[in-house]
C-alpha atoms as a printed R data frame, in Angstrom:
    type eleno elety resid chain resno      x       y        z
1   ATOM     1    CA   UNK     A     1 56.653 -34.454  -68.099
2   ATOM     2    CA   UNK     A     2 59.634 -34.310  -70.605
3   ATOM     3    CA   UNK     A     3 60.753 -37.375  -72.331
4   ATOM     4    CA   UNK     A     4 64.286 -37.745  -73.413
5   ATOM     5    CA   UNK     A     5 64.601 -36.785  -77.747
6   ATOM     6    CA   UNK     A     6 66.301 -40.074  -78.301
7   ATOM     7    CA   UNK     A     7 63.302 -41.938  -76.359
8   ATOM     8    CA   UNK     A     8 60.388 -39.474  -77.195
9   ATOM     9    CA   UNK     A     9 60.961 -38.591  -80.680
10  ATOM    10    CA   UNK     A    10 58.961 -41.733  -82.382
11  ATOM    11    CA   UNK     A    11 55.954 -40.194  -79.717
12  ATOM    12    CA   UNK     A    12 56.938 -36.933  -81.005
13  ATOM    13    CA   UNK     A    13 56.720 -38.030  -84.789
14  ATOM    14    CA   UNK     A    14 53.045 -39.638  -83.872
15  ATOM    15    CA   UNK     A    15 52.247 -36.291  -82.354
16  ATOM    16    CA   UNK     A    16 52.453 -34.305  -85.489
17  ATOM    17    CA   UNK     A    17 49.471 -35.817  -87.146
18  ATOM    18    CA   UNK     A    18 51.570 -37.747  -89.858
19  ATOM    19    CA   UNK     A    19 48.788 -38.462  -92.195
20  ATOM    20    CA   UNK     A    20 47.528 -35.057  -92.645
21  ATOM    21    CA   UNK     A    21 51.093 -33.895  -92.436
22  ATOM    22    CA   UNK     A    22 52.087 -36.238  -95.338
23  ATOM    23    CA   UNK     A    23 48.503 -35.789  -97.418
24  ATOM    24    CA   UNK     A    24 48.989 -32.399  -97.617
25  ATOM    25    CA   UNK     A    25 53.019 -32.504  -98.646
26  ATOM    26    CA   UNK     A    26 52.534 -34.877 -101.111
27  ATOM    27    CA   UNK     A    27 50.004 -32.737 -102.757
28  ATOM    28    CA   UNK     A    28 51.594 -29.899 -102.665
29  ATOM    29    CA   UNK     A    29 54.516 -31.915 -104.170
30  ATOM    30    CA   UNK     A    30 52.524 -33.050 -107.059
31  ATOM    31    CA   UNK     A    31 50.814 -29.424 -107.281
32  ATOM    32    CA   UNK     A    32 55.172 -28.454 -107.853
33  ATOM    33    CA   UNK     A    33 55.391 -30.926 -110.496
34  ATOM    34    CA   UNK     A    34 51.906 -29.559 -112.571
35  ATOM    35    CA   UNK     A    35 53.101 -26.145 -112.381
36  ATOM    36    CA   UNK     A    36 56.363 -26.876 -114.287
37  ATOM    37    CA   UNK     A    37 58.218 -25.666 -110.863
38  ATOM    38    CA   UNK     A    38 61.936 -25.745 -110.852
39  ATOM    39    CA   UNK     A    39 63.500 -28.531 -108.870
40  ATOM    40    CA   UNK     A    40 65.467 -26.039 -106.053
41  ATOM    41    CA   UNK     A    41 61.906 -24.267 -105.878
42  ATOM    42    CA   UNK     A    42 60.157 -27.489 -106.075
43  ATOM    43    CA   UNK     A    43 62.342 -28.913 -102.721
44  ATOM    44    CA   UNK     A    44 61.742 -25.243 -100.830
45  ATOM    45    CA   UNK     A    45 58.293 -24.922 -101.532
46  ATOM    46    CA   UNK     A    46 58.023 -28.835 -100.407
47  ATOM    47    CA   UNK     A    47 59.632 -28.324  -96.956
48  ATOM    48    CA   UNK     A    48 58.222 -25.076  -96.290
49  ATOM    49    CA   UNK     A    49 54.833 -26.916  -96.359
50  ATOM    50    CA   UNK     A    50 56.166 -29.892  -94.450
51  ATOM    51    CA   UNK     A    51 57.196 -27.129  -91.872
52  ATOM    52    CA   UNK     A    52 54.280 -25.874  -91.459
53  ATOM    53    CA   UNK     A    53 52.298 -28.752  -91.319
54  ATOM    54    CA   UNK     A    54 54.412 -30.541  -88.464
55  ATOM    55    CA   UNK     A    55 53.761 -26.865  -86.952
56  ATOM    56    CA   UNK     A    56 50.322 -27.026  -87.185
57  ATOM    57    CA   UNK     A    57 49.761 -31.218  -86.062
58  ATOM    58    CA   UNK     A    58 52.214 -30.866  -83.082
59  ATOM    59    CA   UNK     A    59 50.295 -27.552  -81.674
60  ATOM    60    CA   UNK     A    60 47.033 -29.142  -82.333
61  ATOM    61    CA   UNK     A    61 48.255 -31.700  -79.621
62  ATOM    62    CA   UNK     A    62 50.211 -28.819  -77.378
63  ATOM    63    CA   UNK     A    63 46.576 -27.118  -76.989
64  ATOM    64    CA   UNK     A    64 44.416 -30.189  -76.750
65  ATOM    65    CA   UNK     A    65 46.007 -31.964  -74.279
66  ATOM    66    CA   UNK     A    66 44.317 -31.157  -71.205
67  ATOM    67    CA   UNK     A    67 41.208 -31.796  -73.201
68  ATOM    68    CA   UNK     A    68 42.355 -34.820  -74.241
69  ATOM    69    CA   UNK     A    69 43.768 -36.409  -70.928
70  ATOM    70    CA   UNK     A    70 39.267 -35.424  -69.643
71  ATOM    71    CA   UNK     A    71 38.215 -37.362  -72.854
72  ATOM    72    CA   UNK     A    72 40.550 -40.402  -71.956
73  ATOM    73    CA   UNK     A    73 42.166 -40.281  -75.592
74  ATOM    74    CA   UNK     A    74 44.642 -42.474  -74.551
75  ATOM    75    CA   UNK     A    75 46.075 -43.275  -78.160
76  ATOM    76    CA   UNK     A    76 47.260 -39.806  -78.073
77  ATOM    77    CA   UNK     A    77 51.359 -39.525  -77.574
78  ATOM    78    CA   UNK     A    78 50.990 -36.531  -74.708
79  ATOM    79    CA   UNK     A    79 47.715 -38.271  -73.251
80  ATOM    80    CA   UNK     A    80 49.998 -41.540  -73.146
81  ATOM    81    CA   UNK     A    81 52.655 -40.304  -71.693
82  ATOM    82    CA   UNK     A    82 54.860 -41.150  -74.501
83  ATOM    83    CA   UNK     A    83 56.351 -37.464  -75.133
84  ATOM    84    CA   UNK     A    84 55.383 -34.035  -72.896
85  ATOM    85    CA   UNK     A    85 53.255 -31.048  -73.603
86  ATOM    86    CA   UNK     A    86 56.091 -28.882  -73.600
87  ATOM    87    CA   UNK     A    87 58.034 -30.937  -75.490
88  ATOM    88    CA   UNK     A    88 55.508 -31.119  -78.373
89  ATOM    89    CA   UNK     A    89 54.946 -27.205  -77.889
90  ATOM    90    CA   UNK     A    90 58.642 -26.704  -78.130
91  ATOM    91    CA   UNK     A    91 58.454 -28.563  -81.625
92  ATOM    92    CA   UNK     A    92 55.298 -26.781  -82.443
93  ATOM    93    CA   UNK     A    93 57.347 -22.993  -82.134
94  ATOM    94    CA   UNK     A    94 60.797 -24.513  -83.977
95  ATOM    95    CA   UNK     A    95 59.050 -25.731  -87.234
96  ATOM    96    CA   UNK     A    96 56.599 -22.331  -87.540
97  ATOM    97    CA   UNK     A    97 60.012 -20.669  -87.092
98  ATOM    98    CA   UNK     A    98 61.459 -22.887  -89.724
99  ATOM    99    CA   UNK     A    99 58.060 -22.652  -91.823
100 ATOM   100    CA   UNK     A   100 58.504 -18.709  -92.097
101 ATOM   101    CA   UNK     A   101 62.640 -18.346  -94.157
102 ATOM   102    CA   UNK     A   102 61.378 -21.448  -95.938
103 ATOM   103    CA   UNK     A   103 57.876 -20.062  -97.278
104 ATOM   104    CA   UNK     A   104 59.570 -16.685  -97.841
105 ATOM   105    CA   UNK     A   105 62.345 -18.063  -99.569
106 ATOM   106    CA   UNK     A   106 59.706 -19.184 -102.104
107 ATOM   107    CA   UNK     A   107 59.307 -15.404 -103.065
108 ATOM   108    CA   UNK     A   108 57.624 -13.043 -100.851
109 ATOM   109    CA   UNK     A   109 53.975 -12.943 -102.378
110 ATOM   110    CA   UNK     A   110 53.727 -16.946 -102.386
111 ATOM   111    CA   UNK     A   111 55.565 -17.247  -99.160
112 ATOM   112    CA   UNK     A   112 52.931 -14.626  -97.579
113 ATOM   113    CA   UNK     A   113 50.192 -16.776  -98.758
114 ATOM   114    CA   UNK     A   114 51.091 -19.678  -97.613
115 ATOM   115    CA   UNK     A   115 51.800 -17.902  -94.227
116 ATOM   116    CA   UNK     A   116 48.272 -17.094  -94.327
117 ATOM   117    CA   UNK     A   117 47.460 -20.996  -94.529
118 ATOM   118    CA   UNK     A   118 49.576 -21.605  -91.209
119 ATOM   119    CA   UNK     A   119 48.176 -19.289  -89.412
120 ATOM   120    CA   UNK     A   120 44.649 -19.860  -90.809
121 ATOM   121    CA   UNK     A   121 45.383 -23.328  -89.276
122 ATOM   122    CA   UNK     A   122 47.194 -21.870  -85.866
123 ATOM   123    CA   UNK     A   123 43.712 -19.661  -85.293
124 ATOM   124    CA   UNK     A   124 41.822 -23.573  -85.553
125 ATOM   125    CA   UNK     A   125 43.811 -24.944  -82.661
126 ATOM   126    CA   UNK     A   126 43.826 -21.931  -80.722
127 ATOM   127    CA   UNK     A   127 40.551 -20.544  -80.672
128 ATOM   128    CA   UNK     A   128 38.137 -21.349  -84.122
129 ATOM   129    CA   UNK     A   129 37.829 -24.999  -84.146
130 ATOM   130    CA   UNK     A   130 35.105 -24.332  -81.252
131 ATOM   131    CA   UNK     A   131 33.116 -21.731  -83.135
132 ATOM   132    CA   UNK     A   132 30.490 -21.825  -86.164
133 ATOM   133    CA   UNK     A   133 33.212 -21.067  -88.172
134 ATOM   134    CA   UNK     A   134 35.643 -23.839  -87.588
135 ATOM   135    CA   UNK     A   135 35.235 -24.587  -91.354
136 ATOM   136    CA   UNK     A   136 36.827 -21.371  -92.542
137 ATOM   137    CA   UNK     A   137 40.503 -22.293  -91.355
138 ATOM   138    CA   UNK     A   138 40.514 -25.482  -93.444
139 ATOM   139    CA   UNK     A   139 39.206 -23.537  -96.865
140 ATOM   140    CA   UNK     A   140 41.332 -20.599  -96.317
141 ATOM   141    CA   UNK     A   141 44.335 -23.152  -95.660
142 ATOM   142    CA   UNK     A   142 43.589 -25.560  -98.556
143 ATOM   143    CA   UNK     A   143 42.832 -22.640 -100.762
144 ATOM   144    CA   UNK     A   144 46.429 -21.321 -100.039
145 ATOM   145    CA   UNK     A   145 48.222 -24.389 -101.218
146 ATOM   146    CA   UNK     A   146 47.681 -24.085 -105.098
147 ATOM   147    CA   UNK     A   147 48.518 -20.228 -104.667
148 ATOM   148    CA   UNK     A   148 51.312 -20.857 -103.281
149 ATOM   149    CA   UNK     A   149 53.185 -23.127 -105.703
150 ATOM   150    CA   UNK     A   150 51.893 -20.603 -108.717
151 ATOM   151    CA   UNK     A   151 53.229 -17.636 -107.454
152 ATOM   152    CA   UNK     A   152 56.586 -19.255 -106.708
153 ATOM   153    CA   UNK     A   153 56.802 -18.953 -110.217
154 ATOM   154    CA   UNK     A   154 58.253 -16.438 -112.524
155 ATOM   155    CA   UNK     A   155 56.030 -13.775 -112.996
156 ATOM   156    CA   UNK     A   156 54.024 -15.058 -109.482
157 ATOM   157    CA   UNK     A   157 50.715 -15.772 -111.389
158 ATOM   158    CA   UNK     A   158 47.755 -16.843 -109.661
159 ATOM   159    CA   UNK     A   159 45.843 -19.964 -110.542
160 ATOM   160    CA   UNK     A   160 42.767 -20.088 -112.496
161 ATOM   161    CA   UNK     A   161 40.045 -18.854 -109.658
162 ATOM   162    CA   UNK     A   162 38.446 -22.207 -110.121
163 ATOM   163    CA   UNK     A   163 41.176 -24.044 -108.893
164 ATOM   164    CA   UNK     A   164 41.452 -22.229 -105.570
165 ATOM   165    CA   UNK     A   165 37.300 -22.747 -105.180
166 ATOM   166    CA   UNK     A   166 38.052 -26.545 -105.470
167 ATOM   167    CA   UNK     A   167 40.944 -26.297 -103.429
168 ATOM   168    CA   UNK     A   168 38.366 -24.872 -100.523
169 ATOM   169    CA   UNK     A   169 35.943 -26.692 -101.177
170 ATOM   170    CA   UNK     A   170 38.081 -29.673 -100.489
171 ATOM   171    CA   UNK     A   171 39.171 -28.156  -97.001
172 ATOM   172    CA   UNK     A   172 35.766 -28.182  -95.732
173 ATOM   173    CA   UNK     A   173 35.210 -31.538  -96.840
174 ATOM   174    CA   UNK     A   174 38.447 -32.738  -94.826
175 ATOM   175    CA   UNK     A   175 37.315 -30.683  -91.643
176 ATOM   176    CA   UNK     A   176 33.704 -32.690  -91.651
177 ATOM   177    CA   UNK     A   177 35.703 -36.005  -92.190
178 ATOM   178    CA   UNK     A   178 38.323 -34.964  -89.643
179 ATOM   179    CA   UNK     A   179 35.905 -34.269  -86.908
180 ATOM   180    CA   UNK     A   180 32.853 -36.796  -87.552
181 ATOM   181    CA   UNK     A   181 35.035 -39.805  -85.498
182 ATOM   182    CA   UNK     A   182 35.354 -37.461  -82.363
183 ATOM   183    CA   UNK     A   183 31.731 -35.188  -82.614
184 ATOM   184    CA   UNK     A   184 30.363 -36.965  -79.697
185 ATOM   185    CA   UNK     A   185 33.301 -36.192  -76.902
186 ATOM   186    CA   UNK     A   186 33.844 -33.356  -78.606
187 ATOM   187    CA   UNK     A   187 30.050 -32.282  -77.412
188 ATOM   188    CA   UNK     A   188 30.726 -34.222  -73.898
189 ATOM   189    CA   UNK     A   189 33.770 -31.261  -73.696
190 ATOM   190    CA   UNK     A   190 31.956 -28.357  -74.789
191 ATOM   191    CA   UNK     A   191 33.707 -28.316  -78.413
192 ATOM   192    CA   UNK     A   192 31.249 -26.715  -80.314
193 ATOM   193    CA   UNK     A   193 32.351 -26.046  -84.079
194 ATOM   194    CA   UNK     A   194 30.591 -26.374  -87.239
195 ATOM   195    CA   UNK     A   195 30.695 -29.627  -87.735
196 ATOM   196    CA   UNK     A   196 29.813 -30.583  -83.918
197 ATOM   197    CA   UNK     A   197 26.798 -27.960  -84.466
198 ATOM   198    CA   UNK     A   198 25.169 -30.343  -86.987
199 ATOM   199    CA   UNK     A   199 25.716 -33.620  -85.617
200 ATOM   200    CA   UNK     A   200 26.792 -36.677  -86.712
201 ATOM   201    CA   UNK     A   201 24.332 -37.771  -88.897
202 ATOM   202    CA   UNK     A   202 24.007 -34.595  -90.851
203 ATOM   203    CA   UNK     A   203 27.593 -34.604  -91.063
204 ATOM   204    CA   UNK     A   204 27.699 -37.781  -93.148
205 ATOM   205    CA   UNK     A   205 25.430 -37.009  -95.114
206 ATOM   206    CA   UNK     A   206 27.122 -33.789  -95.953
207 ATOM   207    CA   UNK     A   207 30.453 -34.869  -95.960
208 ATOM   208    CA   UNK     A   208 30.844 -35.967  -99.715
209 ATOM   209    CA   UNK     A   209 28.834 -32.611 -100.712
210 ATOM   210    CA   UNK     A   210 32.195 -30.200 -100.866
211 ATOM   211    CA   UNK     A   211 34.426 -32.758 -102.340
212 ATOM   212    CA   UNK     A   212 32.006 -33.694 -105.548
213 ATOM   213    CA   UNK     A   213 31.179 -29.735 -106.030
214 ATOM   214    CA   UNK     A   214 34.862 -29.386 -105.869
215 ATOM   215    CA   UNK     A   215 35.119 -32.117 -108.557
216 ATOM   216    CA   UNK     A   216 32.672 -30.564 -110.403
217 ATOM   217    CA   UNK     A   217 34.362 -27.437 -110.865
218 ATOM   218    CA   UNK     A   218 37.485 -28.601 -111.993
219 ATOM   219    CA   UNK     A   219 35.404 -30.290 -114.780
220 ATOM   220    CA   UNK     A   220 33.689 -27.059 -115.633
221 ATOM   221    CA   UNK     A   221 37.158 -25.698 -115.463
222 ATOM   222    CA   UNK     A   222 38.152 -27.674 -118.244
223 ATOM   223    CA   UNK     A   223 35.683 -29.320 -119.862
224 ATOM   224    CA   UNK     A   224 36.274 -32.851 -121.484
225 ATOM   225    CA   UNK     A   225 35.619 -36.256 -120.956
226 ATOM   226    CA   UNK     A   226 38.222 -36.881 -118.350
227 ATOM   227    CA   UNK     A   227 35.926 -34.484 -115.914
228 ATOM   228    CA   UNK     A   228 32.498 -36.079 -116.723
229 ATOM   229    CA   UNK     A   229 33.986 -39.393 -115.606
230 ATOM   230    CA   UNK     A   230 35.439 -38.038 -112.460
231 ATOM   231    CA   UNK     A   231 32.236 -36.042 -112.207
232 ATOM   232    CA   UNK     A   232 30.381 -39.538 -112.617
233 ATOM   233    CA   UNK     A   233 32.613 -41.227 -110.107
234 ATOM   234    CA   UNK     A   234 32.304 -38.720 -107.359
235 ATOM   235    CA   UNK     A   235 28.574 -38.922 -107.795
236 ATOM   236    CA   UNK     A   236 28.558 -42.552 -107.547
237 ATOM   237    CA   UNK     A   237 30.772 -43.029 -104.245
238 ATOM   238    CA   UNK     A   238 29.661 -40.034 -102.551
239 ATOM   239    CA   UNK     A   239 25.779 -41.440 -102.569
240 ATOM   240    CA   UNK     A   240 27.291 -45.359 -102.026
241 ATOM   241    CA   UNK     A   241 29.506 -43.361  -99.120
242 ATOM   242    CA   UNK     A   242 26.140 -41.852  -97.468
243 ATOM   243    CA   UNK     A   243 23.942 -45.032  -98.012
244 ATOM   244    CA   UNK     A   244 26.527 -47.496  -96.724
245 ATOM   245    CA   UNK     A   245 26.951 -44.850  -93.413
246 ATOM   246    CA   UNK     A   246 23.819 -45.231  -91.897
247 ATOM   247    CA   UNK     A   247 24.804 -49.247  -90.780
248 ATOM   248    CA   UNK     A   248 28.839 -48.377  -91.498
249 ATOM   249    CA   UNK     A   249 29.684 -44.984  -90.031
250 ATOM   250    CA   UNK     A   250 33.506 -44.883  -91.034
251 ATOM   251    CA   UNK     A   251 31.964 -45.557  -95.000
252 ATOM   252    CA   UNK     A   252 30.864 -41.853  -95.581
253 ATOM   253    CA   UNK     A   253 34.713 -41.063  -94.730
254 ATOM   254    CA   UNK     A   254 36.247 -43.264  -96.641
255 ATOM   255    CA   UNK     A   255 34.148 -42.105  -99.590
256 ATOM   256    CA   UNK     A   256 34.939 -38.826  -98.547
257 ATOM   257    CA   UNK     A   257 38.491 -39.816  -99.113
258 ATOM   258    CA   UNK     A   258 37.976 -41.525 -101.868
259 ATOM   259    CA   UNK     A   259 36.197 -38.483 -103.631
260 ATOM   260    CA   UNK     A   260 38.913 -35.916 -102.461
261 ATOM   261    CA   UNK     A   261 41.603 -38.315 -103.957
262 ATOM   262    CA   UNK     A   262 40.270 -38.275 -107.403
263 ATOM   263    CA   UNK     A   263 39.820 -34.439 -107.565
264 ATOM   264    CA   UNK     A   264 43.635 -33.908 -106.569
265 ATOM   265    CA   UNK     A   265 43.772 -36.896 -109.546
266 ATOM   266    CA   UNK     A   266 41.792 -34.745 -111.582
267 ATOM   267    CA   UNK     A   267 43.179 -31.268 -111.066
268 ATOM   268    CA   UNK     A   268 47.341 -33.402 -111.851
269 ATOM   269    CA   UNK     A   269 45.847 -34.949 -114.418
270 ATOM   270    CA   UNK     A   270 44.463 -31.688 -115.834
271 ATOM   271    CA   UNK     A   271 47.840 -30.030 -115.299
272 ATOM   272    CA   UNK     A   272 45.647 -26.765 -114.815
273 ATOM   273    CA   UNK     A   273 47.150 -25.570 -111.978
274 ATOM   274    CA   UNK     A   274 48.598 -22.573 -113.849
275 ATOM   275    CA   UNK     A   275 45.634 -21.971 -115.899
């Protein structure tokens, strides 16, 4: 079914995944302003990355919606009715096509990279996200972002190797919090990834484990009392996260979030995103 742009596009909008789509942006926005980038570099590297996220969040929804519509997801805009498959699909293709001037127009090292990230993310939908290695999309993606902004730069450096680490690290922890809500009728539709693999109680417990080793090597990577504390912190919620799950499932991922958040903090606050 297609649904008319001026009536479909709010559905369209919801299809994309806006809170991952935005998340990731804004951090690569902030990740801009730590490297010293230049405002015209600053806005292209910004929209290339909103490009390819609205790539990535409408095809996740393109591909999944026949597995959807069996799992009665009825929140979702395609499952609802509210906007078509092909319409979302259609979107899916225009922004990758946008993503790829945009990313290259960053330079052609960083826009390669980030590239990379997209299609690191494309191979999830498509195929990965029901493997044993579903995680490896996410890290390879998140680990992107920081290289990207660097080598936008003059003189394309790369970022301190510690800082792409974290940046993985913190991918895998967003693909166990991602998944845990949906691990059960993911396993009632054959979905079989990493994450669905361990089940959902190892899951929470393991969900704060990539975020606070992230944390803690950004405060190996510069050393100081501003990364003991975050250190500290992470610590704190991500055991208060895991306790609190086993009568409050949703509390493990809003530690999880609540971890992740301070290392982004941590890694701005550190400005050591260019070594």
């Amino acid at each position: 079914m297609s649904v008319p742009w001026p009536r479909g596009a709010p559905a369209l909008l919801r299809a994309c995944h806006p809170g991952p789509t935005a998340a990731v942006t804004l951090l690569v926005a902030g990740l801009s302003v730590a490297a010293g980038l230049g405002g015209y570099g600053r806005v292209l590297a910004v929209a290339a990355v909103l490009a390819g996220q609205l790539s990535v969040g409408w095809s996740n929804d393109a591909v999944d919606a026949a597995r959807d519509t069996a799992a009665g997801r009825t929140a979702k805009p395609v499952v609802g009715g509210a906007v078509g498959a092909r319409t979302v699909r259609t979107a899916a293709l225009a922004a990758l096509a946008l993503c790829v001037p945009l990313s290259l127009g960053c330079g052609v090292l960083a826009g390669a990279v980030h590239l990379v990230g997209v299609a690191a993310a494309w191979a999830y939908n498509l195929r990965l996200k029901r493997t044993v290695l579903s995680w490896l999309p996410y890290a390879v993606g998140f680990a992107s972002l920081p290289a990207f902004v660097t080598l936008a730069l003059p003189g394309a450096p790369w970022p301190p190797w510690w800082v792409t680490a974290a940046a993985a690290l913190v991918g895998v922890g967003a693909h166990l919090g991602n998944v845990l809500p949906d691990i059960a009728s993911d396993l009632a539709l054959g979905v079989r990834g990493w994450p669905q693999r361990l089940g959902p109680g190892t899951v929470r417990l393991l969900l704060p484990v990539p975020l606070v080793a992230a944390t803690v090597l950004l405060a190996l990577g510069r050393p100081g009392a501003l990364g003991a504390a975050a250190v500290a912190l992470a610590l704190v919620t991500a055991v208060g996260g895991a306790l609190r799950g086993r009568h409050r499932p949703e509390a493990a991922f809003l530690a999880a979030v609540v971890v992740a958040v301070l290392d982004v903090a941590l890694l701005l606050a550190q400005g050591a995103v260019r070594g």
